[in-house]
Tab-separated table of C-alpha atoms and ligand atoms in Angstrom:
chain	number	residue	atom	x	y	z
I	1	MET	CA	1.599	54.176	5.244
I	2	LYS	CA	3.256	57.222	6.743
I	3	ARG	CA	1.274	59.155	9.314
I	4	SER	CA	0.653	62.722	8.262
I	5	HIS	CA	1.965	65.541	10.435
I	6	GLU	CA	-0.491	67.972	8.969
I	7	PRO	CA	-3.072	67.923	11.822
I	8	PRO	CA	-1.507	70.623	14.059
I	9	LEU	CA	-1.139	72.922	11.050
I	10	TRP	CA	-4.704	72.190	10.049
I	11	LEU	CA	-6.084	72.819	13.531
I	12	LEU	CA	-4.446	76.253	13.621
I	13	PHE	CA	-5.749	76.861	10.104
I	14	GLY	CA	-9.252	75.929	11.262
I	15	ALA	CA	-9.002	78.122	14.341
I	16	GLY	CA	-7.863	81.067	12.213
I	17	GLY	CA	-10.668	80.559	9.735
I	18	LEU	CA	-13.267	80.380	12.482
I	19	LEU	CA	-11.939	83.496	14.145
I	20	ALA	CA	-11.752	85.423	10.891
I	21	ALA	CA	-15.319	84.455	10.057
I	22	LEU	CA	-16.542	85.467	13.512
I	23	LEU	CA	-14.551	88.651	14.015
I	24	GLY	CA	-14.200	89.831	10.431
I	25	PRO	CA	-17.755	91.151	10.002
I	26	ALA	CA	-17.726	92.686	13.490
I	27	LEU	CA	-14.446	94.463	12.753
I	28	ILE	CA	-15.734	95.739	9.441
I	29	LEU	CA	-18.863	97.064	11.142
I	30	LEU	CA	-16.843	98.621	13.937
I	31	THR	CA	-14.043	100.243	11.975
I	32	GLY	CA	-16.017	100.922	8.821
I	33	VAL	CA	-19.311	102.183	10.247
I	34	VAL	CA	-19.473	102.602	14.017
I	35	VAL	CA	-16.197	104.481	14.535
I	36	PRO	CA	-16.614	107.007	11.691
I	37	VAL	CA	-20.318	107.599	12.403
I	38	ALA	CA	-19.551	108.109	16.085
I	39	ALA	CA	-16.660	110.429	15.198
I	40	GLU	CA	-18.971	112.519	13.050
I	41	ARG	CA	-21.157	113.007	16.104
I	42	GLY	CA	-18.179	113.926	18.206
I	43	VAL	CA	-18.024	110.658	20.151
I	44	GLU	CA	-14.677	108.874	20.254
I	45	VAL	CA	-14.931	105.085	19.975
I	46	LEU	CA	-11.759	103.003	19.964
I	47	GLY	CA	-9.662	106.139	20.356
I	48	TYR	CA	-5.893	105.918	20.458
I	49	GLU	CA	-5.456	106.337	24.202
I	50	ALA	CA	-8.258	103.940	25.109
I	51	THR	CA	-7.088	101.273	22.672
I	52	ARG	CA	-3.498	101.605	23.829
I	53	GLU	CA	-4.562	101.210	27.425
I	54	LEU	CA	-6.618	98.149	26.550
I	55	LEU	CA	-3.753	96.530	24.654
I	56	ALA	CA	-1.323	97.217	27.449
I	57	ARG	CA	-3.261	94.770	29.648
I	58	PRO	CA	-1.162	91.640	29.255
I	59	LEU	CA	-4.052	89.207	28.886
I	60	VAL	CA	-5.890	91.313	26.284
I	61	GLY	CA	-2.706	92.097	24.384
I	62	VAL	CA	-1.449	88.533	24.203
I	63	LEU	CA	-4.874	87.152	23.293
I	64	LEU	CA	-5.180	89.693	20.515
I	65	ALA	CA	-1.679	88.969	19.217
I	66	LEU	CA	-2.412	85.234	19.219
I	67	SER	CA	-5.720	85.769	17.430
I	68	LEU	CA	-3.864	87.728	14.802
I	69	GLY	CA	-1.356	84.873	14.672
I	70	VAL	CA	-3.910	82.161	13.911
I	71	VAL	CA	-5.537	84.297	11.236
I	72	LEU	CA	-2.098	84.759	9.639
I	73	TRP	CA	-1.612	81.011	9.981
I	74	HIS	CA	-4.897	80.436	8.202
I	75	ALA	CA	-3.718	82.591	5.302
I	76	ALA	CA	-0.312	80.869	5.172
I	77	HIS	CA	-1.888	77.405	5.073
I	78	ARG	CA	-4.388	78.373	2.376
I	79	ILE	CA	-1.760	80.090	0.220
I	80	TYR	CA	0.612	77.120	0.515
I	81	HIS	CA	-2.069	74.628	-0.495
I	82	THR	CA	-3.418	76.800	-3.291
I	83	LEU	CA	0.082	77.028	-4.760
I	84	ARG	CA	0.234	73.252	-4.708
I	85	ASP	CA	-3.219	72.996	-6.300
I	86	LEU	CA	-2.011	75.291	-9.058
I	87	GLY	CA	0.767	72.845	-9.767
I	88	MET	CA	3.692	74.663	-8.178
I	89	ARG	CA	6.330	72.266	-6.954
I	90	ALA	CA	6.037	73.839	-3.523
I	91	GLY	CA	8.948	72.415	-1.559
I	92	GLN	CA	10.553	73.246	1.765
I	93	GLY	CA	11.400	76.787	0.650
I	94	VAL	CA	7.809	77.753	-0.106
I	95	TRP	CA	6.651	75.986	3.050
I	96	TRP	CA	8.988	78.078	5.171
I	97	ALA	CA	8.091	81.256	3.303
I	98	CYS	CA	4.363	80.730	4.008
I	99	TYR	CA	4.357	79.399	7.550
I	100	GLY	CA	7.528	81.318	8.457
I	101	SER	CA	5.966	84.677	7.616
I	102	ALA	CA	2.902	83.765	9.682
I	103	ALA	CA	5.157	82.825	12.589
I	104	ILE	CA	7.179	86.043	12.240
I	105	GLY	CA	3.966	88.088	12.054
I	106	THR	CA	2.762	86.438	15.258
I	107	LEU	CA	6.055	87.116	17.042
I	108	VAL	CA	6.040	90.750	15.910
I	109	ALA	CA	2.474	91.138	17.233
I	110	ILE	CA	3.419	89.610	20.584
I	111	GLY	CA	6.528	91.800	20.697
I	112	ALA	CA	4.419	94.872	19.975
I	113	VAL	CA	2.002	94.259	22.821
I	114	ILE	CA	4.863	93.457	25.211
I	115	ALA	CA	6.459	96.772	24.249
I	116	LEU	CA	3.294	98.480	25.544
I	117	TRP	CA	3.628	97.039	29.051
B	1	MET	CA	-36.576	64.975	-45.443
B	2	SER	CA	-33.895	67.496	-44.490
B	3	GLU	CA	-30.260	66.502	-43.899
B	4	PRO	CA	-29.499	65.567	-40.273
B	5	ALA	CA	-27.438	68.116	-38.311
B	6	LYS	CA	-23.715	67.361	-38.062
B	7	ILE	CA	-21.185	67.778	-35.303
B	8	THR	CA	-17.402	67.556	-35.419
B	9	LEU	CA	-15.690	65.403	-32.814
B	10	GLU	CA	-11.966	65.621	-32.183
B	11	VAL	CA	-11.035	62.383	-30.547
B	12	GLN	CA	-7.769	61.602	-28.835
B	13	ARG	CA	-6.032	58.657	-30.456
B	14	TYR	CA	-3.087	56.845	-28.920
B	15	HIS	CA	-1.628	53.400	-29.434
B	16	PRO	CA	1.248	53.300	-26.972
B	17	GLU	CA	2.957	50.489	-28.888
B	18	GLN	CA	3.002	52.446	-32.162
B	19	ASP	CA	2.602	56.171	-31.492
B	20	SER	CA	5.177	58.485	-30.005
B	21	GLY	CA	2.380	60.442	-28.302
B	22	PRO	CA	-1.368	61.062	-28.329
B	23	ARG	CA	-2.818	62.880	-31.356
B	24	TRP	CA	-6.219	64.293	-32.308
B	25	GLN	CA	-8.377	62.868	-35.069
B	26	ARG	CA	-11.415	64.665	-36.507
B	27	TYR	CA	-14.687	62.992	-37.371
B	28	THR	CA	-17.944	64.499	-38.595
B	29	VAL	CA	-20.970	62.751	-37.187
B	30	PRO	CA	-24.681	63.220	-37.969
B	31	TYR	CA	-26.618	63.539	-34.741
B	32	THR	CA	-30.115	63.868	-33.362
B	33	ALA	CA	-31.246	65.707	-30.255
B	34	GLU	CA	-31.340	62.587	-28.071
B	35	MET	CA	-27.873	61.276	-29.015
B	36	SER	CA	-25.272	61.112	-26.260
B	37	VAL	CA	-21.562	61.701	-26.847
B	38	LEU	CA	-21.133	57.953	-26.353
B	39	GLU	CA	-23.504	57.341	-29.238
B	40	GLY	CA	-21.379	59.724	-31.297
B	41	LEU	CA	-18.328	57.584	-30.542
B	42	GLN	CA	-20.293	54.467	-31.402
B	43	TYR	CA	-21.299	56.034	-34.719
B	44	ILE	CA	-17.620	56.637	-35.482
B	45	LYS	CA	-16.721	53.053	-34.607
B	46	ASP	CA	-19.580	51.549	-36.620
B	47	HIS	CA	-19.431	53.788	-39.701
B	48	LEU	CA	-16.197	55.767	-39.918
B	49	ASP	CA	-13.279	54.138	-38.129
B	50	GLY	CA	-13.503	50.703	-36.531
B	51	SER	CA	-10.115	51.123	-34.852
B	52	LEU	CA	-11.340	53.747	-32.344
B	53	THR	CA	-11.205	52.183	-28.886
B	54	PHE	CA	-13.319	53.168	-25.872
B	55	ARG	CA	-15.130	51.485	-22.974
B	56	TRP	CA	-18.854	51.398	-22.392
B	57	SER	CA	-21.516	49.033	-21.206
B	58	CYS	CA	-24.754	50.282	-19.648
B	59	ARG	CA	-25.318	53.518	-21.665
B	60	MET	CA	-27.166	54.972	-18.660
B	61	ALA	CA	-24.693	56.207	-16.041
B	62	ILE	CA	-24.739	52.984	-14.073
B	63	CYS	CA	-21.627	50.986	-14.967
B	64	GLY	CA	-19.112	53.827	-14.758
B	65	SER	CA	-16.992	52.618	-17.659
B	66	CYS	CA	-17.400	55.423	-20.229
B	67	GLY	CA	-15.660	58.246	-18.342
B	68	CYS	CA	-13.582	60.587	-20.471
B	69	MET	CA	-12.583	64.227	-20.767
B	70	ILE	CA	-15.102	66.104	-22.877
B	71	ASP	CA	-13.913	69.602	-23.761
B	72	GLY	CA	-11.544	69.300	-20.820
B	73	GLU	CA	-14.164	68.281	-18.229
B	74	PRO	CA	-14.449	64.799	-16.749
B	75	GLU	CA	-17.809	63.376	-17.889
B	76	LEU	CA	-19.565	60.103	-18.529
B	77	ALA	CA	-19.855	59.994	-22.325
B	78	CYS	CA	-23.321	58.437	-21.982
B	79	HIS	CA	-24.489	61.184	-19.627
B	80	VAL	CA	-23.945	64.235	-21.877
B	81	PHE	CA	-25.564	65.052	-25.186
B	82	LEU	CA	-24.004	65.898	-28.539
B	83	ARG	CA	-26.562	68.693	-28.992
B	84	ASP	CA	-24.976	70.617	-26.119
B	85	TYR	CA	-21.630	70.724	-27.961
B	86	ALA	CA	-22.932	71.291	-31.514
B	87	PRO	CA	-21.643	72.180	-34.013
B	88	GLY	CA	-18.315	71.395	-32.381
B	89	PRO	CA	-15.542	70.663	-32.645
B	90	VAL	CA	-15.880	68.956	-29.281
B	91	ARG	CA	-12.759	67.320	-27.908
B	92	VAL	CA	-13.023	63.852	-26.419
B	93	ALA	CA	-9.936	62.547	-24.626
B	94	ALA	CA	-8.978	59.837	-22.156
B	95	LEU	CA	-9.523	60.618	-18.456
B	96	ASP	CA	-6.769	62.806	-17.008
B	97	HIS	CA	-4.217	61.418	-14.561
B	98	PHE	CA	-4.372	57.783	-15.713
B	99	PRO	CA	-2.092	55.899	-18.096
B	100	ILE	CA	-3.689	55.296	-21.498
B	101	GLN	CA	-4.012	51.738	-22.720
B	102	ARG	CA	-5.419	52.728	-26.096
B	103	ASP	CA	-7.292	55.802	-27.337
B	104	LEU	CA	-9.918	56.558	-24.650
B	105	VAL	CA	-9.266	53.448	-22.569
B	106	ILE	CA	-7.341	54.089	-19.377
B	107	ASP	CA	-5.557	51.704	-17.067
B	108	HIS	CA	-7.321	51.973	-13.701
B	109	SER	CA	-5.235	49.436	-11.774
B	110	ASP	CA	-3.912	52.204	-9.513
B	111	PHE	CA	-7.449	52.888	-8.282
B	112	LEU	CA	-8.184	49.192	-7.771
B	113	GLU	CA	-5.059	48.838	-5.631
B	114	LYS	CA	-6.123	51.842	-3.569
B	115	LEU	CA	-9.606	50.464	-3.160
B	116	GLU	CA	-8.082	47.398	-1.520
B	117	THR	CA	-6.229	49.495	1.054
B	118	VAL	CA	-9.351	51.273	2.383
B	119	HIS	CA	-11.216	48.125	3.501
B	120	SER	CA	-14.314	49.103	1.558
B	121	TYR	CA	-16.428	46.206	2.708
B	122	LEU	CA	-18.522	45.501	5.760
B	123	ILE	CA	-16.485	44.295	8.727
B	124	PRO	CA	-19.277	43.176	11.070
B	125	ALA	CA	-19.148	44.817	14.490
B	126	GLU	CA	-20.212	41.555	16.113
B	127	GLU	CA	-19.478	37.983	15.099
B	128	ARG	CA	-22.224	36.712	12.865
B	129	THR	CA	-22.940	33.536	10.977
B	130	PRO	CA	-25.382	33.050	8.115
B	131	ALA	CA	-27.648	31.354	10.666
B	132	ASP	CA	-28.179	34.767	12.310
B	133	GLY	CA	-30.146	35.761	9.214
B	134	THR	CA	-30.227	39.087	7.407
B	135	HIS	CA	-28.041	41.812	8.884
B	136	ARG	CA	-30.814	44.370	9.177
B	137	GLN	CA	-30.654	48.082	9.777
B	138	THR	CA	-33.188	50.891	10.008
B	139	PRO	CA	-33.820	53.233	7.056
B	140	GLN	CA	-32.459	56.099	9.181
B	141	ALA	CA	-29.194	54.241	9.765
B	142	MET	CA	-28.962	53.519	6.060
B	143	ALA	CA	-29.521	57.180	5.220
B	144	ASP	CA	-26.269	58.005	7.049
B	145	TYR	CA	-24.130	56.460	4.323
B	146	TYR	CA	-26.548	56.038	1.396
B	147	ASP	CA	-25.138	58.898	-0.719
B	148	TYR	CA	-21.602	57.541	-0.425
B	149	ALA	CA	-22.820	54.114	-1.479
B	150	GLN	CA	-23.898	55.478	-4.867
B	151	CYS	CA	-20.357	55.501	-6.253
B	152	ILE	CA	-20.004	53.669	-9.567
B	153	ASN	CA	-16.169	53.800	-9.659
B	154	CYS	CA	-16.206	55.904	-12.814
B	155	LEU	CA	-13.071	57.773	-11.685
B	156	LEU	CA	-14.252	61.167	-12.912
B	157	CYS	CA	-13.309	62.466	-9.475
B	158	TYR	CA	-9.705	61.266	-9.883
B	159	ALA	CA	-9.472	63.029	-13.228
B	160	ALA	CA	-10.812	66.163	-11.520
B	161	CYS	CA	-8.468	66.079	-8.529
B	162	PRO	CA	-5.321	68.199	-9.019
B	163	GLN	CA	-3.737	66.632	-5.946
B	164	TYR	CA	-4.101	63.126	-7.378
B	165	GLY	CA	-2.474	64.467	-10.545
B	166	TRP	CA	0.530	65.844	-8.653
B	167	HIS	CA	0.782	63.143	-6.001
B	168	PRO	CA	-0.365	59.795	-7.380
B	169	ASP	CA	0.155	58.262	-3.910
B	170	PHE	CA	-2.963	60.064	-2.652
B	171	ALA	CA	-5.736	57.523	-2.016
B	172	GLY	CA	-8.093	59.902	-3.810
B	173	PRO	CA	-11.758	60.902	-3.666
B	174	ALA	CA	-13.731	57.741	-4.496
B	175	ALA	CA	-11.624	55.383	-2.362
B	176	LEU	CA	-11.917	57.707	0.645
B	177	ALA	CA	-15.652	58.213	0.074
B	178	LEU	CA	-16.109	54.443	0.046
B	179	LEU	CA	-14.069	54.216	3.212
B	180	GLN	CA	-16.455	56.669	4.817
B	181	ARG	CA	-19.430	54.727	3.473
B	182	TYR	CA	-18.429	51.725	5.603
B	183	ASN	CA	-17.316	53.809	8.579
B	184	LEU	CA	-20.798	55.348	8.713
B	185	ASP	CA	-22.574	51.984	8.543
B	186	ASP	CA	-23.912	51.139	11.988
B	187	ARG	CA	-23.368	47.410	11.343
B	188	ASP	CA	-19.666	47.942	10.704
B	189	GLY	CA	-16.881	47.678	13.245
B	190	GLY	CA	-13.827	48.296	11.056
B	191	HIS	CA	-13.050	51.914	12.068
B	192	ARG	CA	-9.739	51.139	13.714
B	193	LEU	CA	-8.464	49.359	10.634
B	194	ARG	CA	-9.387	52.285	8.400
B	195	GLU	CA	-7.854	54.896	10.724
B	196	ARG	CA	-4.410	54.024	9.400
B	197	VAL	CA	-5.450	55.072	5.906
B	198	ILE	CA	-7.329	58.157	7.098
B	199	ASP	CA	-4.422	59.419	9.205
B	200	ALA	CA	-1.763	58.834	6.565
B	201	GLU	CA	-0.164	61.428	4.317
B	202	GLN	CA	-1.817	59.588	1.426
B	203	GLY	CA	-5.166	59.585	3.264
B	204	VAL	CA	-7.469	62.500	4.038
B	205	TRP	CA	-4.472	64.805	4.571
B	206	GLY	CA	-3.602	64.536	0.889
B	207	CYS	CA	-6.779	66.542	0.190
B	208	THR	CA	-6.565	70.339	-0.049
B	209	LEU	CA	-10.342	70.791	-0.365
B	210	VAL	CA	-10.453	71.879	-3.987
B	211	GLY	CA	-13.928	70.323	-4.204
B	212	TYR	CA	-13.922	69.727	-7.957
B	213	CYS	CA	-14.369	65.968	-7.341
B	214	SER	CA	-17.799	66.582	-5.855
B	215	GLU	CA	-18.731	68.877	-8.695
B	216	VAL	CA	-17.989	66.349	-11.439
B	217	CYS	CA	-19.422	63.283	-9.679
B	218	PRO	CA	-22.360	62.071	-11.769
B	219	LYS	CA	-23.930	60.253	-8.792
B	220	GLY	CA	-23.917	63.066	-6.229
B	221	VAL	CA	-21.497	61.221	-3.965
B	222	ASP	CA	-19.714	64.360	-2.646
B	223	PRO	CA	-16.332	62.754	-1.948
B	224	ALA	CA	-14.884	66.090	-0.762
B	225	ARG	CA	-17.370	66.050	2.101
B	226	ALA	CA	-16.605	62.431	2.951
B	227	ILE	CA	-12.890	63.209	3.143
B	228	ASN	CA	-13.226	66.355	5.192
B	229	GLN	CA	-15.619	64.756	7.663
B	230	ASN	CA	-12.583	62.776	8.733
B	231	LYS	CA	-10.097	65.556	9.307
B	232	ALA	CA	-11.316	66.610	12.762
B	233	GLY	CA	-11.283	63.036	14.063
B	234	SER	CA	-7.872	62.394	12.577
B	235	ALA	CA	-6.515	65.592	14.136
B	236	ALA	CA	-7.953	64.544	17.510
B	237	ARG	CA	-6.179	61.181	17.226
B	238	TYR	CA	-2.958	62.999	16.389
B	239	LEU	CA	-3.173	65.150	19.524
B	240	LEU	CA	-4.040	62.085	21.549
B	241	GLY	CA	-0.824	60.595	20.178
B	242	TRP	CA	1.099	63.501	21.748
B	243	TRP	CA	-0.594	62.703	24.967
B	244	ARG	CA	0.258	59.038	24.696
B	245	PRO	CA	3.416	59.043	22.567
B	246	GLY	CA	3.742	55.247	22.544
B	247	ARG	CA	0.581	54.962	20.561
B	248	ARG	CA	1.647	57.363	17.873
B	249	ARG	CA	5.038	55.803	17.445
B	250	GLY	CA	3.285	52.491	17.018
B	251	GLU	CA	1.200	53.948	14.216
B	252	ASP	CA	4.238	55.482	12.561
B	253	ARG	CA	5.936	52.164	12.215
B	254	GLU	CA	4.056	50.731	9.268
V	1	SF4	S1	-17.225	59.342	-6.278
V	1	SF4	FE1	-18.517	59.922	-8.047
V	1	SF4	S2	-17.000	60.629	-9.589
V	1	SF4	FE2	-15.877	59.439	-8.071
V	1	SF4	S3	-15.789	57.358	-8.866
V	1	SF4	FE3	-17.586	57.474	-7.504
V	1	SF4	S4	-19.306	57.985	-8.836
V	1	SF4	FE4	-17.427	58.435	-10.002
V	2	FES	S1	-21.818	53.393	-20.390
V	2	FES	FE1	-22.163	52.842	-18.315
V	2	FES	S2	-21.816	54.703	-17.300
V	2	FES	FE2	-21.690	55.299	-19.374
């Protein structure tokens, strides 16, 4: 029997899922409720300057870019497997399209935070 | 007395030696509220068409031999009632994903071969002889694997699994649930042997967590859970293989 090389992909998928489940609701609350309600009262939360400054700190920026990366990875993995469940003969091309776009997204995010330094 | 209610059954017929492909045949069957679909098939065989071929034995969801697709869903024919499909037509076909021997009878040799690869038997953790007496365990220890031990090998889960349909190499739900049944038994010491199957492409990594297997299982086995309980451990072994490359290469060889 051939050993599967899926585990690293699956671990990143799991990490992304966990992060999305943990941060998703907090982000929705923050961007959907806290920020606009605060803005209505004239208080600026997560303002452009403050956020930019925060992201320009290398550790924060890179961590955030990587978090975004694993969430993208989670999506790529799920989409790839769902296509296979739906009967698509998902070969190398589809594999690269899914995981490749997650990898590119991650690199773009890292590039973006580096550009802030 | 009033006429008994009637239901139409469309049954898949196929004699591989004679027919170019499967076809549907219609039968009208009188039924009562307590009649199962299996009893409908038996009525056809006894009164309408003796050539209809299907498997059955226990008539009470124990033997696992009457599995078929009923209106596209994997079911035990003895476990569902005609009244729920009346007035029909209800379609009864052979289980998906298996070769048909005749009509509703499938060839399950592929599953039996897979069952042999997962070491689904107790491999005692310590040497024992019959003189040591009964190999006892506490009720709590038994509870760990009890649900997985309820499998009746009906193969509804294989008919439900899209991945088994696309990749027949995949060990599949029931075989992997039975593997887990023995791995969770505190008297068993066969984990290392079963790791090869778990870690393989055809093992737990062939599963994409569709979960339909657990939904159709008539015995509440939850094979999807059994499979996915193994992914974290398998992933840990994989990383450990990076750490100690010799070990992983050794496992690749087979
Ligand atoms: S796991 Fe359930 S559905 Fe699958 S063979 Fe066993 S009893 Fe049947
Ligand atoms: S006849 Fe035994 S399970 Fe249906």
